mmCIF file with all atom_site columns, C-alpha atoms in Angstrom:
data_model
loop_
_atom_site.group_PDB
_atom_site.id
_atom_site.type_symbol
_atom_site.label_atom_id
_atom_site.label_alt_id
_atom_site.label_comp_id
_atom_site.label_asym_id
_atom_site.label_entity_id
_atom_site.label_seq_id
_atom_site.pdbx_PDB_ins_code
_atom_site.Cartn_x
_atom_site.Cartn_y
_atom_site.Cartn_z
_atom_site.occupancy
_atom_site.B_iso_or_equiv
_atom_site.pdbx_formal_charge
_atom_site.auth_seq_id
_atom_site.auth_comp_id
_atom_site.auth_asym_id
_atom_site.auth_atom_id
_atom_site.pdbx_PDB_model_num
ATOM 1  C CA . UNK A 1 1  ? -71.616 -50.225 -8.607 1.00 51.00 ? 1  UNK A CA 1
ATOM 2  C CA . UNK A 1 2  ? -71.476 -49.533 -5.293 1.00 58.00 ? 2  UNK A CA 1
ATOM 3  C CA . UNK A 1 3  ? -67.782 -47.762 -3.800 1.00 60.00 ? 3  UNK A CA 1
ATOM 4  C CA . UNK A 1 4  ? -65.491 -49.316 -1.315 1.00 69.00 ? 4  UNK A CA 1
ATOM 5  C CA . UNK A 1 5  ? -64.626 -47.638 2.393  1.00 69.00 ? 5  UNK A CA 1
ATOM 6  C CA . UNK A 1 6  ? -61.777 -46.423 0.602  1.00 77.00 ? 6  UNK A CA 1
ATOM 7  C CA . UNK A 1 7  ? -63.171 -44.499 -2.041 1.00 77.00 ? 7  UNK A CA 1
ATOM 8  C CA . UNK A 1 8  ? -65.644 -43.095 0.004  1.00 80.00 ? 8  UNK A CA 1
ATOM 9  C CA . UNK A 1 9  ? -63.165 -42.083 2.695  1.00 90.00 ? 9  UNK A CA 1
ATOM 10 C CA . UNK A 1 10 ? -61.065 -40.017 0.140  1.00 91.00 ? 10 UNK A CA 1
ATOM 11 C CA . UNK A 1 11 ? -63.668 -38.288 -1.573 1.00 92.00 ? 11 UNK A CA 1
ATOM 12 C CA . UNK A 1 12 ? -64.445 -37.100 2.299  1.00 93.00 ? 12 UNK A CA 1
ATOM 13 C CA . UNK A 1 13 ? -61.061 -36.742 2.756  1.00 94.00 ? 13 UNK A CA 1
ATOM 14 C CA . UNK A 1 14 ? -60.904 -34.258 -0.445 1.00 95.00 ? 14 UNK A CA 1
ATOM 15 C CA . UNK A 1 15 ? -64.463 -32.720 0.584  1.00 96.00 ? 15 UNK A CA 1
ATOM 16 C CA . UNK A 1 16 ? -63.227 -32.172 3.827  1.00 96.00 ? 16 UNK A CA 1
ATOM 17 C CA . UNK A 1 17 ? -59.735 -30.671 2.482  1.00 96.00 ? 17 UNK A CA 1
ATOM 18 C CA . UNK A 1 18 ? -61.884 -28.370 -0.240 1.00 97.00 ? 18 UNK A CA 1
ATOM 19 C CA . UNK A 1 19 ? -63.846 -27.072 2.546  1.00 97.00 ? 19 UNK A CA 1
ATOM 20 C CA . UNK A 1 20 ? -61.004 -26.169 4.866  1.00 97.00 ? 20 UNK A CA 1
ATOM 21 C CA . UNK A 1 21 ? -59.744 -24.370 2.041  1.00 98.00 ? 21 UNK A CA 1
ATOM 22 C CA . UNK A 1 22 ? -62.916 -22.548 1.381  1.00 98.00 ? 22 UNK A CA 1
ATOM 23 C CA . UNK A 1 23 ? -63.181 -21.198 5.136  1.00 98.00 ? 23 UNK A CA 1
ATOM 24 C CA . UNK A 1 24 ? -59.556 -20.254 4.803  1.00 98.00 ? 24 UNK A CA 1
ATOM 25 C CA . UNK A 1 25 ? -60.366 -18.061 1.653  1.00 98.00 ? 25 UNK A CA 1
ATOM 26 C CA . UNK A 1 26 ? -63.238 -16.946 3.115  1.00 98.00 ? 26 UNK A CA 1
ATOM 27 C CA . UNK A 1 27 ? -61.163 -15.920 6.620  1.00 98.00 ? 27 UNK A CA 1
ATOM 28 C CA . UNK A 1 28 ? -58.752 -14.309 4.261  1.00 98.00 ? 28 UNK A CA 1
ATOM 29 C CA . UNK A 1 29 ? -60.995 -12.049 2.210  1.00 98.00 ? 29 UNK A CA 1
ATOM 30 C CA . UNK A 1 30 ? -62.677 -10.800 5.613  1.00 98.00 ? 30 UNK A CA 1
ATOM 31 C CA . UNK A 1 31 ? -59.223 -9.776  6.986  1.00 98.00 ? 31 UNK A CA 1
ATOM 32 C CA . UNK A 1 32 ? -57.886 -8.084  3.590  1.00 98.00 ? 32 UNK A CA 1
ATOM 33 C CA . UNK A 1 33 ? -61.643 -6.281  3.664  1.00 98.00 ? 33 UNK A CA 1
ATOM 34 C CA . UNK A 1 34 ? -60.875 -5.213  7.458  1.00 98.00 ? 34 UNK A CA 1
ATOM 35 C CA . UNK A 1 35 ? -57.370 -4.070  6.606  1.00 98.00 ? 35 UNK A CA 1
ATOM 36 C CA . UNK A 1 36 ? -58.748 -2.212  3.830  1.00 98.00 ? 36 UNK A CA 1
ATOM 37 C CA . UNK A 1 37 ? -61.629 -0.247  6.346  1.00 98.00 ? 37 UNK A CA 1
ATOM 38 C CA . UNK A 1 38 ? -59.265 0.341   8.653  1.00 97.00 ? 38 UNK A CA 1
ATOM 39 C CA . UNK A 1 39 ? -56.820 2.343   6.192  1.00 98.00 ? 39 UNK A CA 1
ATOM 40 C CA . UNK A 1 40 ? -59.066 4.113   4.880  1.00 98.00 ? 40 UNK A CA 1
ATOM 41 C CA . UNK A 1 41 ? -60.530 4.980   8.776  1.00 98.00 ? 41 UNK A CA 1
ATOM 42 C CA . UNK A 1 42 ? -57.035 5.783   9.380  1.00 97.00 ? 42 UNK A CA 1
ATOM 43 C CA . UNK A 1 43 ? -56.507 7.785   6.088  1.00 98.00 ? 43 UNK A CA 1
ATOM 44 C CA . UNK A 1 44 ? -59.458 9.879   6.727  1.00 97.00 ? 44 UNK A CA 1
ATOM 45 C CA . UNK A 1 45 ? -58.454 10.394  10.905 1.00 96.00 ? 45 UNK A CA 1
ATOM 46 C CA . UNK A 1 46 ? -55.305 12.126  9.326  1.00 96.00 ? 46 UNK A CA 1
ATOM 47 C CA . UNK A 1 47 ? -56.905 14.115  7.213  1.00 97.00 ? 47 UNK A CA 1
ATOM 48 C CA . UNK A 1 48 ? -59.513 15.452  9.437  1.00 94.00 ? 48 UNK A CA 1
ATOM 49 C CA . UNK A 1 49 ? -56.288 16.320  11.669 1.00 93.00 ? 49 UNK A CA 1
ATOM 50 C CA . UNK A 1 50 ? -54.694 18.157  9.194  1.00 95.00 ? 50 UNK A CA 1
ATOM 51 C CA . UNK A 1 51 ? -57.995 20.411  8.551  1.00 95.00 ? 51 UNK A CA 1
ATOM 52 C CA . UNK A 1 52 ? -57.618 20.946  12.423 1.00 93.00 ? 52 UNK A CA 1
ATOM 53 C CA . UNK A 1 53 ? -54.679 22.258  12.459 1.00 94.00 ? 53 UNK A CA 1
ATOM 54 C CA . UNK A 1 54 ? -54.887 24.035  8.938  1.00 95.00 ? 54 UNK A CA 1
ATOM 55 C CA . UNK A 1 55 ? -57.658 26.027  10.356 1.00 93.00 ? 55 UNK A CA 1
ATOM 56 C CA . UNK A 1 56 ? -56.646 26.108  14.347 1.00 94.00 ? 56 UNK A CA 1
ATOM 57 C CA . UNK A 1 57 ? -52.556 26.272  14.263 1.00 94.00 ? 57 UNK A CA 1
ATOM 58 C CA . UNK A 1 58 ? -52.704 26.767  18.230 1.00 94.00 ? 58 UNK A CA 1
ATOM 59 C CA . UNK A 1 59 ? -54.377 23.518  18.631 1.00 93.00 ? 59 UNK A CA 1
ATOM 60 C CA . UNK A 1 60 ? -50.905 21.931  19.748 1.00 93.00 ? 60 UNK A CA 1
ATOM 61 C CA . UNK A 1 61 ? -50.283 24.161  22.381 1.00 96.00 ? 61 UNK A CA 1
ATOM 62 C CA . UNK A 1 62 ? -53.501 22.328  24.133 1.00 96.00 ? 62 UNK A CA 1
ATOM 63 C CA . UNK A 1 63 ? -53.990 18.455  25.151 1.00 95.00 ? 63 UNK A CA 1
ATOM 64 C CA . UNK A 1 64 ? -56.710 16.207  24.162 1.00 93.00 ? 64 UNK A CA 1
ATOM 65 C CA . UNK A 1 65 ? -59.090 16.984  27.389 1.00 96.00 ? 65 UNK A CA 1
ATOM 66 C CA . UNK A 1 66 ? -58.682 20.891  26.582 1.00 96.00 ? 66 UNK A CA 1
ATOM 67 C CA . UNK A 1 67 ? -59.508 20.339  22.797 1.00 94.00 ? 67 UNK A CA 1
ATOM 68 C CA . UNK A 1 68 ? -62.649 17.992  23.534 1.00 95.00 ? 68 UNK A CA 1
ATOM 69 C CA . UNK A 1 69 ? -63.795 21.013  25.366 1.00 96.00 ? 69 UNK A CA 1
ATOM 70 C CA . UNK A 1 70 ? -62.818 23.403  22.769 1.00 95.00 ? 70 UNK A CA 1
ATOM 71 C CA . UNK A 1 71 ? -63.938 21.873  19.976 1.00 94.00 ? 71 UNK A CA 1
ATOM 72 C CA . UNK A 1 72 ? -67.593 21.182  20.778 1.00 95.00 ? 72 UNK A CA 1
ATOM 73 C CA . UNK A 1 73 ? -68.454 24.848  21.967 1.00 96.00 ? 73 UNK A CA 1
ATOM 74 C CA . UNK A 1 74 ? -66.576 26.026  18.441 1.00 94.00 ? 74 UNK A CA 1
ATOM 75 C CA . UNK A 1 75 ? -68.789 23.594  16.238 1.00 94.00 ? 75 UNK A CA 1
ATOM 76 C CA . UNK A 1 76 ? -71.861 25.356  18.620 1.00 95.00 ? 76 UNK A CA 1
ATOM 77 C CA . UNK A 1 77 ? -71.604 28.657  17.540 1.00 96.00 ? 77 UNK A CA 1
ATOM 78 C CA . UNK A 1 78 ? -74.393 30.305  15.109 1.00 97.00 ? 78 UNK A CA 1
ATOM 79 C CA . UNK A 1 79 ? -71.663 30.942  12.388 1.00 96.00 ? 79 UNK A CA 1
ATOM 80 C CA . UNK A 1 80 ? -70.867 27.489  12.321 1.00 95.00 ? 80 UNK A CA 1
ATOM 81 C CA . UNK A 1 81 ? -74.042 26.041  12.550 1.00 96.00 ? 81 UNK A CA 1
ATOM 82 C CA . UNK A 1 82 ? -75.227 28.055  9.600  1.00 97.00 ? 82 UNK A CA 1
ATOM 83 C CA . UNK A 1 83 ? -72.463 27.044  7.534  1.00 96.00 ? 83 UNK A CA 1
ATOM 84 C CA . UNK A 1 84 ? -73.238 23.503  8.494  1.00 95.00 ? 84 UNK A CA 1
ATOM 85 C CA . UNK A 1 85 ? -76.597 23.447  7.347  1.00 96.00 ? 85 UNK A CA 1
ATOM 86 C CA . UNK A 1 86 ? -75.913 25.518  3.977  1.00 96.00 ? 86 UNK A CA 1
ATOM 87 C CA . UNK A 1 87 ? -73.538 22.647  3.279  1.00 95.00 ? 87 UNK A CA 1
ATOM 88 C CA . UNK A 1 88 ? -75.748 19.884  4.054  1.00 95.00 ? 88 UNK A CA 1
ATOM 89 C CA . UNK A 1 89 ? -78.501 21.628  2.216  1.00 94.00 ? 89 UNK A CA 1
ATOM 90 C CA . UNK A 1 90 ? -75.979 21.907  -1.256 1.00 94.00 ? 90 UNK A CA 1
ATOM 91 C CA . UNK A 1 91 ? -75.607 18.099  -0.510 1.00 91.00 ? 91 UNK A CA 1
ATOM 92 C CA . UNK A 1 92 ? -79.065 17.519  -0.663 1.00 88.00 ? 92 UNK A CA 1
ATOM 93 C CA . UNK A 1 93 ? -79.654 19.549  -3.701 1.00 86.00 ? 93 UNK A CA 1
ATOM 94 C CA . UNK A 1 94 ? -76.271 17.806  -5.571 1.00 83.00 ? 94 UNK A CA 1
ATOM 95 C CA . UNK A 1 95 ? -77.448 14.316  -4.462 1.00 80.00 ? 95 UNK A CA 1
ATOM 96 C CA . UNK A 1 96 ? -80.996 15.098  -6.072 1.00 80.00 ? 96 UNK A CA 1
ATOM 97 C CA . UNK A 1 97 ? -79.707 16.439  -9.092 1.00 74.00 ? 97 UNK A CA 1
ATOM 98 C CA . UNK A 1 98 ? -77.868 13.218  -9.959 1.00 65.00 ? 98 UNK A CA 1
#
């Protein structure tokens, strides 16, 4: 039996509907998952400032410019680049071990 323009233009109609509603779920899903990153960015940028000034209390006396200077020539220094190393060397040997 072959459909009328009718029942061919409302099963596009619904197709068309169906589809809208798809990309709308799909539109949705990508914002909740980019609302989700960006928490947990934000989560972790909060505590990597608390660390900062757990270990560093004087770090408000100084402004952003003065701690981008600070901060790279502290991370330089043998003692920290040992300890640096050490831990990503316990990573490697945890990750390896599981």
């Amino acid at each position: 039996m072959i459909e009328s323009k009718n029942d061919t233009s409302k099963n596009l109609e619904k197709a068309l509907q169906a589809l809208k509603q798809a990309q709308q779920r799909v539109a949705n899903e990508k914002k909740k998952q980019n609302e989700k990153k960006r928490k947990a960015e934000n989560h972790h940028k909060y505590i990597m400032g608390g660390i900062i000034v757990k270990y560093f209390p004087g770090c408000y006396r100084y402004d952003e410019g003065e701690l981008n200077r600070i901060l790279p020539v502290a991370l330089q220094t043998r003692e920290c680049q040992r300890i640096i190393s050490k831990i990503k060397s316990e990573s490697r040997e945890t990750t390896q071990c599981h």
